[in-house]
Structures are given as structure tokens and as C-alpha cells.
Amino acid sequence: MAAVGAVGAGWFITIEGPEGAGKTTQTQRLGRRAAAAGLEVVVTREPGGTTVGERVREMLLDAASTHGPRADALLFNAARAELVESVIRPALARGALVVSTRFADSTLAYQGFGAGLDLDELRALERFATAGIVPDLTILLDLPAEVGLARKDFERTRFESAFGLDFHRRVCDGFRALAAADPVRFAVIDARATAAEVESAVTAAASRLTGLGLLQPGDASSEPERLAQRIPR
Ligand code: TMP
């Protein structure tokens, strides 16, 4: 059983990636599988997942908001602090599996690599907000910025509409750099594969972490082990 920031006996999995990568779908599917295997599962998202977090989310994603990246970093971390304290930490202490769509790596990718804020300062902010909780496994659903943005052509939030393609390319590169720097925590999956194939690969990575056989015989054949590569050291 994985040690999670020294809290309890649960597992903390985050699903990260650029716009349009299918993170929400995969979070929900993994949650359903783990629940079917008998685990207590807590599925959540960032920003959001708490009353205050959902209110902060509205401000952050409102296309009419004009504040800058430092305010963004603080607001995302305010929502994060509340999510960790009121949802994630108690769930891990109970032994649950927590699956979150986005977490702290999104701040490094968007406000750091994308908007140019200092990564070490953002990491210090993250440590304060999370009180040291780090995911056991981060699944990066990787795909080119333009492919993801095209998938979301009709429902764009502030980040998708007000920030250009270059910004989103830096975000994608940032996620890849974060994964390459921490190959033990990250599994990188090519999100251009079908949803079923990506699901198999996500499931394979979660099975490795938990030691539970979450893959079923009828799963998309693919080669989940090939798709869900941990980046070689
Ligand atoms: P989403 O729920 O559609 O992914 O929207 C969240 C948006 O907020 C997305 O564009 C990524 C962005 N974001 C950041 O810029 N920094 C963060 O720390 C987080 C969690 C999200």
C-alpha cells in the first residue's frame, strides 16, 4: 500500500493533461471500476470539489475575468487547500482511493510553463496549500494542444478562449517536462488513442499502483502496458 504524504492507507491518483484530453471521462471510468472492485472511491476535480472550490472555479473560468496569473495561482491554490483539507486528506485517512481530475501539476503547467511564473515559487505555494500531500500516481493524458482545443471548439472556458495556441503548447510541453522529471510518479498515456484504449491503459496503471486486477477480459485489447508507459529513467 502506497504511502501518501504520510496520511493513512489510501491511494491518491491524479489525472492531468491539456484541454480536451478526456480527463473527466477517464476519471469517472476509473472511479467506477475501482468501486466495482470493492474500494471506497472519492472522485473529485480541480478547481472545485468543495463549496468554496466550486465558487472559486466560477471566477477562474469566467471568460469575463481579467485578473493576472499571480491571482490565478493564488485562487487555484485556495481551492486546492480546501479540497485537500476537507475531502482528500480525510478520504486517504479512511483508506479510500481518491481520483482527481487535475491537481497541483496543472498550476505548474499553466501558471508556470504557460504564463511564465517561477516554478520554485509555485512549488512553495503548492506545499503550503497541500500541506505536503503528493499524488501516488499521476496519469498524464498527453496530446498535442491543437488536437485537444479542436475537441473543445464549442464549449470554451477562459483558459481555452483567452490564451492562444502558443500558451497551450507551452502547457503541453510543461506537462511532458514534469513527467520526465518524475518518472516514478507519472504514467504518460497517448490520449489520441480511442477512449476505450486510453481507459485500458489508465486501468493498467491504477492496477499496478493498487495491486488490484482492475482490467477485465473484455477490455479494449490495445496494449495497455505499452500505452501506459512510465517514462524510462
Ligand atoms: P477544466 O475543468 O475544463 O479542465 O478547466 C480548468 C481550467 O483551469 C483549465 O483550462 C486548466 C486551468 N487550470 C489552471 O490554469 N491551473 C490549475 O491549477 C488548474 C487546476 C486548472
PDB file of C-alpha atoms and ligand atoms in Angstrom:
ATOM      1  CA  MET A   1       0.000   0.000   0.000  1.00  0.00           C
ATOM      2  CA  ALA A   2       1.383   3.323  -1.004  1.00  0.00           C
ATOM      3  CA  ALA A   3       2.434   5.963   1.447  1.00  0.00           C
ATOM      4  CA  VAL A   4       0.557   9.148   0.721  1.00  0.00           C
ATOM      5  CA  GLY A   5       2.220  12.182   2.160  1.00  0.00           C
ATOM      6  CA  ALA A   6       2.280  10.162   5.354  1.00  0.00           C
ATOM      7  CA  VAL A   7      -1.512  10.153   5.669  1.00  0.00           C
ATOM      8  CA  GLY A   8      -3.434   6.961   6.112  1.00  0.00           C
ATOM      9  CA  ALA A   9      -3.594   3.944   3.899  1.00  0.00           C
ATOM     10  CA  GLY A  10      -5.427   5.192   0.807  1.00  0.00           C
ATOM     11  CA  TRP A  11      -4.241   5.960  -2.690  1.00  0.00           C
ATOM     12  CA  PHE A  12      -4.248   9.305  -4.424  1.00  0.00           C
ATOM     13  CA  ILE A  13      -4.371   9.305  -8.227  1.00  0.00           C
ATOM     14  CA  THR A  14      -4.489  12.476 -10.312  1.00  0.00           C
ATOM     15  CA  ILE A  15      -5.380  12.652 -13.990  1.00  0.00           C
ATOM     16  CA  GLU A  16      -3.676  15.549 -15.718  1.00  0.00           C
ATOM     17  CA  GLY A  17      -3.253  16.892 -19.198  1.00  0.00           C
ATOM     18  CA  PRO A  18      -4.107  19.697 -21.594  1.00  0.00           C
ATOM     19  CA  GLU A  19      -7.561  20.767 -22.743  1.00  0.00           C
ATOM     20  CA  GLY A  20      -9.675  18.129 -24.462  1.00  0.00           C
ATOM     21  CA  ALA A  21      -7.587  15.130 -23.393  1.00  0.00           C
ATOM     22  CA  GLY A  22     -10.555  13.221 -21.920  1.00  0.00           C
ATOM     23  CA  LYS A  23      -9.540  13.594 -18.266  1.00  0.00           C
ATOM     24  CA  THR A  24     -13.063  13.806 -16.825  1.00  0.00           C
ATOM     25  CA  THR A  25     -14.250  10.746 -18.731  1.00  0.00           C
ATOM     26  CA  GLN A  26     -11.253   8.699 -17.628  1.00  0.00           C
ATOM     27  CA  THR A  27     -11.557   9.844 -14.011  1.00  0.00           C
ATOM     28  CA  GLN A  28     -15.168   8.689 -13.927  1.00  0.00           C
ATOM     29  CA  ARG A  29     -14.419   5.367 -15.602  1.00  0.00           C
ATOM     30  CA  LEU A  30     -11.556   4.610 -13.239  1.00  0.00           C
ATOM     31  CA  GLY A  31     -13.769   5.548 -10.295  1.00  0.00           C
ATOM     32  CA  ARG A  32     -16.474   3.131 -11.447  1.00  0.00           C
ATOM     33  CA  ARG A  33     -14.017   0.285 -11.920  1.00  0.00           C
ATOM     34  CA  ALA A  34     -12.401   0.760  -8.541  1.00  0.00           C
ATOM     35  CA  ALA A  35     -15.802   0.949  -6.843  1.00  0.00           C
ATOM     36  CA  ALA A  36     -16.825  -2.279  -8.613  1.00  0.00           C
ATOM     37  CA  ALA A  37     -13.661  -3.876  -7.221  1.00  0.00           C
ATOM     38  CA  GLY A  38     -14.878  -3.011  -3.724  1.00  0.00           C
ATOM     39  CA  LEU A  39     -12.821   0.088  -2.947  1.00  0.00           C
ATOM     40  CA  GLU A  40     -14.236   3.199  -1.365  1.00  0.00           C
ATOM     41  CA  VAL A  41     -13.731   5.732  -4.150  1.00  0.00           C
ATOM     42  CA  VAL A  42     -13.788   9.520  -3.969  1.00  0.00           C
ATOM     43  CA  VAL A  43     -13.894  11.199  -7.371  1.00  0.00           C
ATOM     44  CA  THR A  44     -13.204  14.907  -7.466  1.00  0.00           C
ATOM     45  CA  ARG A  45     -11.897  17.698  -9.649  1.00  0.00           C
ATOM     46  CA  GLU A  46      -9.842  20.855  -9.607  1.00  0.00           C
ATOM     47  CA  PRO A  47     -10.680  23.603  -9.393  1.00  0.00           C
ATOM     48  CA  GLY A  48     -13.781  22.571  -7.466  1.00  0.00           C
ATOM     49  CA  GLY A  49     -14.866  19.635  -5.368  1.00  0.00           C
ATOM     50  CA  THR A  50     -15.943  21.743  -2.378  1.00  0.00           C
ATOM     51  CA  THR A  51     -18.448  24.544  -1.902  1.00  0.00           C
ATOM     52  CA  VAL A  52     -15.810  27.253  -1.864  1.00  0.00           C
ATOM     53  CA  GLY A  53     -13.829  25.491  -4.583  1.00  0.00           C
ATOM     54  CA  GLU A  54     -16.777  25.480  -6.983  1.00  0.00           C
ATOM     55  CA  ARG A  55     -17.307  29.200  -6.333  1.00  0.00           C
ATOM     56  CA  VAL A  56     -13.646  29.922  -6.998  1.00  0.00           C
ATOM     57  CA  ARG A  57     -13.935  27.795 -10.146  1.00  0.00           C
ATOM     58  CA  GLU A  58     -16.695  30.051 -11.485  1.00  0.00           C
ATOM     59  CA  MET A  59     -14.472  33.111 -11.059  1.00  0.00           C
ATOM     60  CA  LEU A  60     -11.466  31.402 -12.581  1.00  0.00           C
ATOM     61  CA  LEU A  61     -13.177  30.057 -15.674  1.00  0.00           C
ATOM     62  CA  ASP A  62     -15.444  33.039 -16.340  1.00  0.00           C
ATOM     63  CA  ALA A  63     -14.418  34.363 -19.760  1.00  0.00           C
ATOM     64  CA  ALA A  64     -15.133  37.882 -18.433  1.00  0.00           C
ATOM     65  CA  SER A  65     -12.457  37.618 -15.683  1.00  0.00           C
ATOM     66  CA  THR A  66      -9.372  39.722 -16.456  1.00  0.00           C
ATOM     67  CA  HIS A  67      -7.071  39.077 -13.465  1.00  0.00           C
ATOM     68  CA  GLY A  68      -3.451  38.018 -13.972  1.00  0.00           C
ATOM     69  CA  PRO A  69      -1.504  34.785 -13.430  1.00  0.00           C
ATOM     70  CA  ARG A  70      -0.415  35.546  -9.850  1.00  0.00           C
ATOM     71  CA  ALA A  71      -4.037  35.907  -8.795  1.00  0.00           C
ATOM     72  CA  ASP A  72      -4.763  32.733 -10.758  1.00  0.00           C
ATOM     73  CA  ALA A  73      -2.057  30.858  -8.866  1.00  0.00           C
ATOM     74  CA  LEU A  74      -3.422  32.004  -5.523  1.00  0.00           C
ATOM     75  CA  LEU A  75      -7.039  31.232  -6.404  1.00  0.00           C
ATOM     76  CA  PHE A  76      -6.261  27.742  -7.725  1.00  0.00           C
ATOM     77  CA  ASN A  77      -4.276  27.056  -4.568  1.00  0.00           C
ATOM     78  CA  ALA A  78      -7.028  28.409  -2.325  1.00  0.00           C
ATOM     79  CA  ALA A  79      -9.459  25.954  -3.903  1.00  0.00           C
ATOM     80  CA  ARG A  80      -6.796  23.234  -3.584  1.00  0.00           C
ATOM     81  CA  ALA A  81      -6.187  23.890   0.115  1.00  0.00           C
ATOM     82  CA  GLU A  82      -9.868  23.446   0.895  1.00  0.00           C
ATOM     83  CA  LEU A  83     -10.132  20.312  -1.244  1.00  0.00           C
ATOM     84  CA  VAL A  84      -7.134  18.719   0.461  1.00  0.00           C
ATOM     85  CA  GLU A  85      -8.290  19.590   3.947  1.00  0.00           C
ATOM     86  CA  SER A  86     -11.959  18.753   3.677  1.00  0.00           C
ATOM     87  CA  VAL A  87     -12.033  15.944   1.090  1.00  0.00           C
ATOM     88  CA  ILE A  88      -8.697  14.380   0.127  1.00  0.00           C
ATOM     89  CA  ARG A  89      -6.907  14.048   3.460  1.00  0.00           C
ATOM     90  CA  PRO A  90      -9.928  12.567   5.315  1.00  0.00           C
ATOM     91  CA  ALA A  91     -10.607  10.147   2.434  1.00  0.00           C
ATOM     92  CA  LEU A  92      -6.998   8.934   2.399  1.00  0.00           C
ATOM     93  CA  ALA A  93      -7.094   8.518   6.154  1.00  0.00           C
ATOM     94  CA  ARG A  94     -10.147   6.241   5.732  1.00  0.00           C
ATOM     95  CA  GLY A  95      -8.230   4.140   3.198  1.00  0.00           C
ATOM     96  CA  ALA A  96     -10.170   5.353   0.145  1.00  0.00           C
ATOM     97  CA  LEU A  97      -8.958   5.699  -3.418  1.00  0.00           C
ATOM     98  CA  VAL A  98      -9.108   9.368  -4.403  1.00  0.00           C
ATOM     99  CA  VAL A  99      -9.146  10.180  -8.129  1.00  0.00           C
ATOM    100  CA  SER A 100      -8.902  13.845  -9.066  1.00  0.00           C
ATOM    101  CA  THR A 101      -9.246  15.440 -12.480  1.00  0.00           C
ATOM    102  CA  ARG A 102      -6.317  17.876 -12.305  1.00  0.00           C
ATOM    103  CA  PHE A 103      -4.292  18.819  -9.220  1.00  0.00           C
ATOM    104  CA  ALA A 104      -1.121  20.763  -8.475  1.00  0.00           C
ATOM    105  CA  ASP A 105       0.716  19.807 -11.685  1.00  0.00           C
ATOM    106  CA  SER A 106      -1.862  21.895 -13.577  1.00  0.00           C
ATOM    107  CA  THR A 107      -0.675  25.018 -11.762  1.00  0.00           C
ATOM    108  CA  LEU A 108       2.937  24.282 -12.695  1.00  0.00           C
ATOM    109  CA  ALA A 109       1.938  23.617 -16.308  1.00  0.00           C
ATOM    110  CA  TYR A 110      -0.479  26.546 -16.807  1.00  0.00           C
ATOM    111  CA  GLN A 111       0.708  29.303 -14.473  1.00  0.00           C
ATOM    112  CA  GLY A 112       4.356  28.154 -14.613  1.00  0.00           C
ATOM    113  CA  PHE A 113       5.214  26.877 -18.084  1.00  0.00           C
ATOM    114  CA  GLY A 114       2.236  28.601 -19.732  1.00  0.00           C
ATOM    115  CA  ALA A 115       2.117  32.022 -18.059  1.00  0.00           C
ATOM    116  CA  GLY A 116       5.787  32.202 -17.048  1.00  0.00           C
ATOM    117  CA  LEU A 117       5.597  32.306 -13.233  1.00  0.00           C
ATOM    118  CA  ASP A 118       8.593  30.965 -11.328  1.00  0.00           C
ATOM    119  CA  LEU A 119       8.286  27.202 -10.782  1.00  0.00           C
ATOM    120  CA  ASP A 120      10.001  27.195  -7.395  1.00  0.00           C
ATOM    121  CA  GLU A 121       7.675  29.902  -6.101  1.00  0.00           C
ATOM    122  CA  LEU A 122       4.700  27.924  -7.361  1.00  0.00           C
ATOM    123  CA  ARG A 123       6.035  24.788  -5.668  1.00  0.00           C
ATOM    124  CA  ALA A 124       6.333  26.674  -2.370  1.00  0.00           C
ATOM    125  CA  LEU A 125       2.724  27.812  -2.749  1.00  0.00           C
ATOM    126  CA  GLU A 126       1.699  24.247  -3.521  1.00  0.00           C
ATOM    127  CA  ARG A 127       3.410  22.902  -0.389  1.00  0.00           C
ATOM    128  CA  PHE A 128       1.531  25.457   1.685  1.00  0.00           C
ATOM    129  CA  ALA A 129      -1.833  24.667   0.065  1.00  0.00           C
ATOM    130  CA  THR A 130      -1.482  20.883   0.158  1.00  0.00           C
ATOM    131  CA  ALA A 131       0.356  20.628   3.455  1.00  0.00           C
ATOM    132  CA  GLY A 132       2.671  18.211   1.669  1.00  0.00           C
ATOM    133  CA  ILE A 133       0.188  15.796   0.073  1.00  0.00           C
ATOM    134  CA  VAL A 134       1.571  14.432  -3.192  1.00  0.00           C
ATOM    135  CA  PRO A 135      -0.255  12.037  -5.547  1.00  0.00           C
ATOM    136  CA  ASP A 136       0.903   8.412  -5.544  1.00  0.00           C
ATOM    137  CA  LEU A 137       0.297   8.235  -9.277  1.00  0.00           C
ATOM    138  CA  THR A 138      -0.239  10.986 -11.827  1.00  0.00           C
ATOM    139  CA  ILE A 139      -1.589   9.902 -15.176  1.00  0.00           C
ATOM    140  CA  LEU A 140      -0.733  12.378 -17.913  1.00  0.00           C
ATOM    141  CA  LEU A 141      -3.124  12.152 -20.853  1.00  0.00           C
ATOM    142  CA  ASP A 142      -0.834  13.557 -23.478  1.00  0.00           C
ATOM    143  CA  LEU A 143      -1.918  15.044 -26.780  1.00  0.00           C
ATOM    144  CA  PRO A 144      -0.955  17.993 -28.982  1.00  0.00           C
ATOM    145  CA  ALA A 145      -2.505  21.315 -27.930  1.00  0.00           C
ATOM    146  CA  GLU A 146      -4.281  21.890 -31.228  1.00  0.00           C
ATOM    147  CA  VAL A 147      -5.904  18.442 -31.181  1.00  0.00           C
ATOM    148  CA  GLY A 148      -7.306  18.999 -27.687  1.00  0.00           C
ATOM    149  CA  LEU A 149      -8.506  22.532 -28.384  1.00  0.00           C
ATOM    150  CA  ALA A 150     -10.262  21.392 -31.559  1.00  0.00           C
ATOM    151  CA  ARG A 151     -12.145  18.805 -29.493  1.00  0.00           C
ATOM    152  CA  LYS A 152     -13.481  21.622 -27.285  1.00  0.00           C
ATOM    153  CA  ASP A 153     -14.353  24.077 -30.017  1.00  0.00           C
ATOM    154  CA  PHE A 154     -17.903  24.636 -28.797  1.00  0.00           C
ATOM    155  CA  GLU A 155     -17.520  24.957 -25.029  1.00  0.00           C
ATOM    156  CA  ARG A 156     -14.518  27.113 -24.315  1.00  0.00           C
ATOM    157  CA  THR A 157     -13.696  28.451 -20.849  1.00  0.00           C
ATOM    158  CA  ARG A 158     -11.481  31.461 -20.169  1.00  0.00           C
ATOM    159  CA  PHE A 159      -8.288  29.415 -20.457  1.00  0.00           C
ATOM    160  CA  GLU A 160      -9.373  27.882 -23.725  1.00  0.00           C
ATOM    161  CA  SER A 161     -10.554  31.118 -25.342  1.00  0.00           C
ATOM    162  CA  ALA A 162      -8.361  33.916 -23.919  1.00  0.00           C
ATOM    163  CA  PHE A 163      -4.997  32.128 -24.131  1.00  0.00           C
ATOM    164  CA  GLY A 164      -3.543  31.389 -27.555  1.00  0.00           C
ATOM    165  CA  LEU A 165      -2.169  28.250 -29.127  1.00  0.00           C
ATOM    166  CA  ASP A 166       1.402  29.121 -28.094  1.00  0.00           C
ATOM    167  CA  PHE A 167       0.313  29.238 -24.452  1.00  0.00           C
ATOM    168  CA  HIS A 168      -1.323  25.821 -24.739  1.00  0.00           C
ATOM    169  CA  ARG A 169       1.740  24.402 -26.492  1.00  0.00           C
ATOM    170  CA  ARG A 170       3.881  25.566 -23.566  1.00  0.00           C
ATOM    171  CA  VAL A 171       1.381  23.895 -21.213  1.00  0.00           C
ATOM    172  CA  CYS A 172       1.677  20.596 -23.121  1.00  0.00           C
ATOM    173  CA  ASP A 173       5.474  20.784 -23.146  1.00  0.00           C
ATOM    174  CA  GLY A 174       5.369  21.681 -19.454  1.00  0.00           C
ATOM    175  CA  PHE A 175       3.348  18.605 -18.566  1.00  0.00           C
ATOM    176  CA  ARG A 176       5.810  16.451 -20.503  1.00  0.00           C
ATOM    177  CA  ALA A 177       8.752  18.049 -18.726  1.00  0.00           C
ATOM    178  CA  LEU A 178       7.132  17.462 -15.330  1.00  0.00           C
ATOM    179  CA  ALA A 179       6.525  13.817 -16.231  1.00  0.00           C
ATOM    180  CA  ALA A 180      10.067  13.323 -17.487  1.00  0.00           C
ATOM    181  CA  ALA A 181      11.435  14.798 -14.251  1.00  0.00           C
ATOM    182  CA  ASP A 182       9.391  12.448 -12.045  1.00  0.00           C
ATOM    183  CA  PRO A 183       9.110   9.102 -13.826  1.00  0.00           C
ATOM    184  CA  VAL A 184       8.198   7.220 -10.666  1.00  0.00           C
ATOM    185  CA  ARG A 185       5.024   9.233 -10.026  1.00  0.00           C
ATOM    186  CA  PHE A 186       3.942   9.809 -13.634  1.00  0.00           C
ATOM    187  CA  ALA A 187       2.475   7.462 -16.228  1.00  0.00           C
ATOM    188  CA  VAL A 188       2.119   9.060 -19.647  1.00  0.00           C
ATOM    189  CA  ILE A 189      -0.645   7.861 -21.948  1.00  0.00           C
ATOM    190  CA  ASP A 190      -1.143   8.882 -25.563  1.00  0.00           C
ATOM    191  CA  ALA A 191      -4.615  10.443 -25.480  1.00  0.00           C
ATOM    192  CA  ARG A 192      -5.003  10.280 -29.265  1.00  0.00           C
ATOM    193  CA  ALA A 193      -5.930   6.605 -28.829  1.00  0.00           C
ATOM    194  CA  THR A 194      -9.620   5.684 -28.522  1.00  0.00           C
ATOM    195  CA  ALA A 195     -11.352   6.333 -25.192  1.00  0.00           C
ATOM    196  CA  ALA A 196     -11.549   2.570 -24.609  1.00  0.00           C
ATOM    197  CA  GLU A 197      -7.839   2.096 -25.254  1.00  0.00           C
ATOM    198  CA  VAL A 198      -6.942   5.015 -23.004  1.00  0.00           C
ATOM    199  CA  GLU A 199      -9.225   3.524 -20.357  1.00  0.00           C
ATOM    200  CA  SER A 200      -7.371   0.214 -20.527  1.00  0.00           C
ATOM    201  CA  ALA A 201      -4.062   1.995 -20.146  1.00  0.00           C
ATOM    202  CA  VAL A 202      -5.327   4.087 -17.210  1.00  0.00           C
ATOM    203  CA  THR A 203      -6.678   0.926 -15.614  1.00  0.00           C
ATOM    204  CA  ALA A 204      -3.372  -0.864 -16.068  1.00  0.00           C
ATOM    205  CA  ALA A 205      -1.512   1.979 -14.358  1.00  0.00           C
ATOM    206  CA  ALA A 206      -4.001   2.057 -11.458  1.00  0.00           C
ATOM    207  CA  SER A 207      -3.808  -1.739 -11.135  1.00  0.00           C
ATOM    208  CA  ARG A 208      -0.033  -1.544 -10.834  1.00  0.00           C
ATOM    209  CA  LEU A 209      -0.352   1.040  -8.077  1.00  0.00           C
ATOM    210  CA  THR A 210      -3.056  -0.662  -6.041  1.00  0.00           C
ATOM    211  CA  GLY A 211      -2.156  -4.265  -6.736  1.00  0.00           C
ATOM    212  CA  LEU A 212      -5.790  -4.861  -7.736  1.00  0.00           C
ATOM    213  CA  GLY A 213      -6.667  -6.535 -11.044  1.00  0.00           C
ATOM    214  CA  LEU A 214      -8.932  -3.815 -12.421  1.00  0.00           C
ATOM    215  CA  LEU A 215      -8.604  -4.846 -16.081  1.00  0.00           C
ATOM    216  CA  GLN A 216     -11.367  -7.124 -17.401  1.00  0.00           C
ATOM    217  CA  PRO A 217     -11.102  -9.738 -20.174  1.00  0.00           C
ATOM    218  CA  GLY A 218     -13.466  -7.694 -22.408  1.00  0.00           C
ATOM    219  CA  ASP A 219     -11.364  -4.534 -22.230  1.00  0.00           C
ATOM    220  CA  ALA A 220     -10.144  -2.794 -25.343  1.00  0.00           C
ATOM    221  CA  SER A 221      -7.358  -5.046 -26.419  1.00  0.00           C
ATOM    222  CA  SER A 222      -4.787  -2.367 -27.147  1.00  0.00           C
ATOM    223  CA  GLU A 223      -1.632  -2.966 -25.290  1.00  0.00           C
ATOM    224  CA  PRO A 224      -2.327  -1.134 -22.099  1.00  0.00           C
ATOM    225  CA  GLU A 225       1.133  -1.771 -20.791  1.00  0.00           C
ATOM    226  CA  ARG A 226       2.586  -0.231 -23.922  1.00  0.00           C
ATOM    227  CA  LEU A 227       0.258   2.771 -23.861  1.00  0.00           C
ATOM    228  CA  ALA A 228       0.684   3.409 -20.155  1.00  0.00           C
ATOM    229  CA  GLN A 229       4.398   3.742 -20.160  1.00  0.00           C
ATOM    230  CA  ARG A 230       6.144   5.076 -17.189  1.00  0.00           C
ATOM    231  CA  ILE A 231       8.739   7.353 -18.667  1.00  0.00           C
ATOM    232  CA  PRO A 232      12.031   5.445 -18.697  1.00  0.00           C
ATOM    233  CA  ARG A 233      14.599   6.759 -16.287  1.00  0.00           C
TER     234      ARG A 233
HETATM  235  P1  TMP B   1     -11.279  22.127 -16.867  1.00  0.00           P
HETATM  236  O1  TMP B   1     -12.027  21.660 -15.685  1.00  0.00           O
HETATM  237  O2  TMP B   1     -12.105  22.221 -18.098  1.00  0.00           O
HETATM  238  O3  TMP B   1     -10.001  21.413 -17.074  1.00  0.00           O
HETATM  239  O4  TMP B   1     -10.947  23.664 -16.573  1.00  0.00           O
HETATM  240  C1  TMP B   1      -9.996  24.053 -15.697  1.00  0.00           C
HETATM  241  C2  TMP B   1      -9.157  25.113 -16.392  1.00  0.00           C
HETATM  242  O5  TMP B   1      -8.322  25.723 -15.424  1.00  0.00           O
HETATM  243  C3  TMP B   1      -8.267  24.539 -17.467  1.00  0.00           C
HETATM  244  O6  TMP B   1      -8.186  25.438 -18.553  1.00  0.00           O
HETATM  245  C4  TMP B   1      -6.922  24.461 -16.792  1.00  0.00           C
HETATM  246  C5  TMP B   1      -6.964  25.578 -15.795  1.00  0.00           C
HETATM  247  N1  TMP B   1      -6.163  25.344 -14.590  1.00  0.00           N
HETATM  248  C6  TMP B   1      -5.060  26.163 -14.343  1.00  0.00           C
HETATM  249  O7  TMP B   1      -4.750  27.043 -15.141  1.00  0.00           O
HETATM  250  N2  TMP B   1      -4.348  25.954 -13.189  1.00  0.00           N
HETATM  251  C7  TMP B   1      -4.689  24.995 -12.263  1.00  0.00           C
HETATM  252  O8  TMP B   1      -4.027  24.855 -11.240  1.00  0.00           O
HETATM  253  C8  TMP B   1      -5.848  24.170 -12.544  1.00  0.00           C
HETATM  254  C9  TMP B   1      -6.253  23.123 -11.552  1.00  0.00           C
HETATM  255  C10 TMP B   1      -6.547  24.375 -13.715  1.00  0.00           C
END
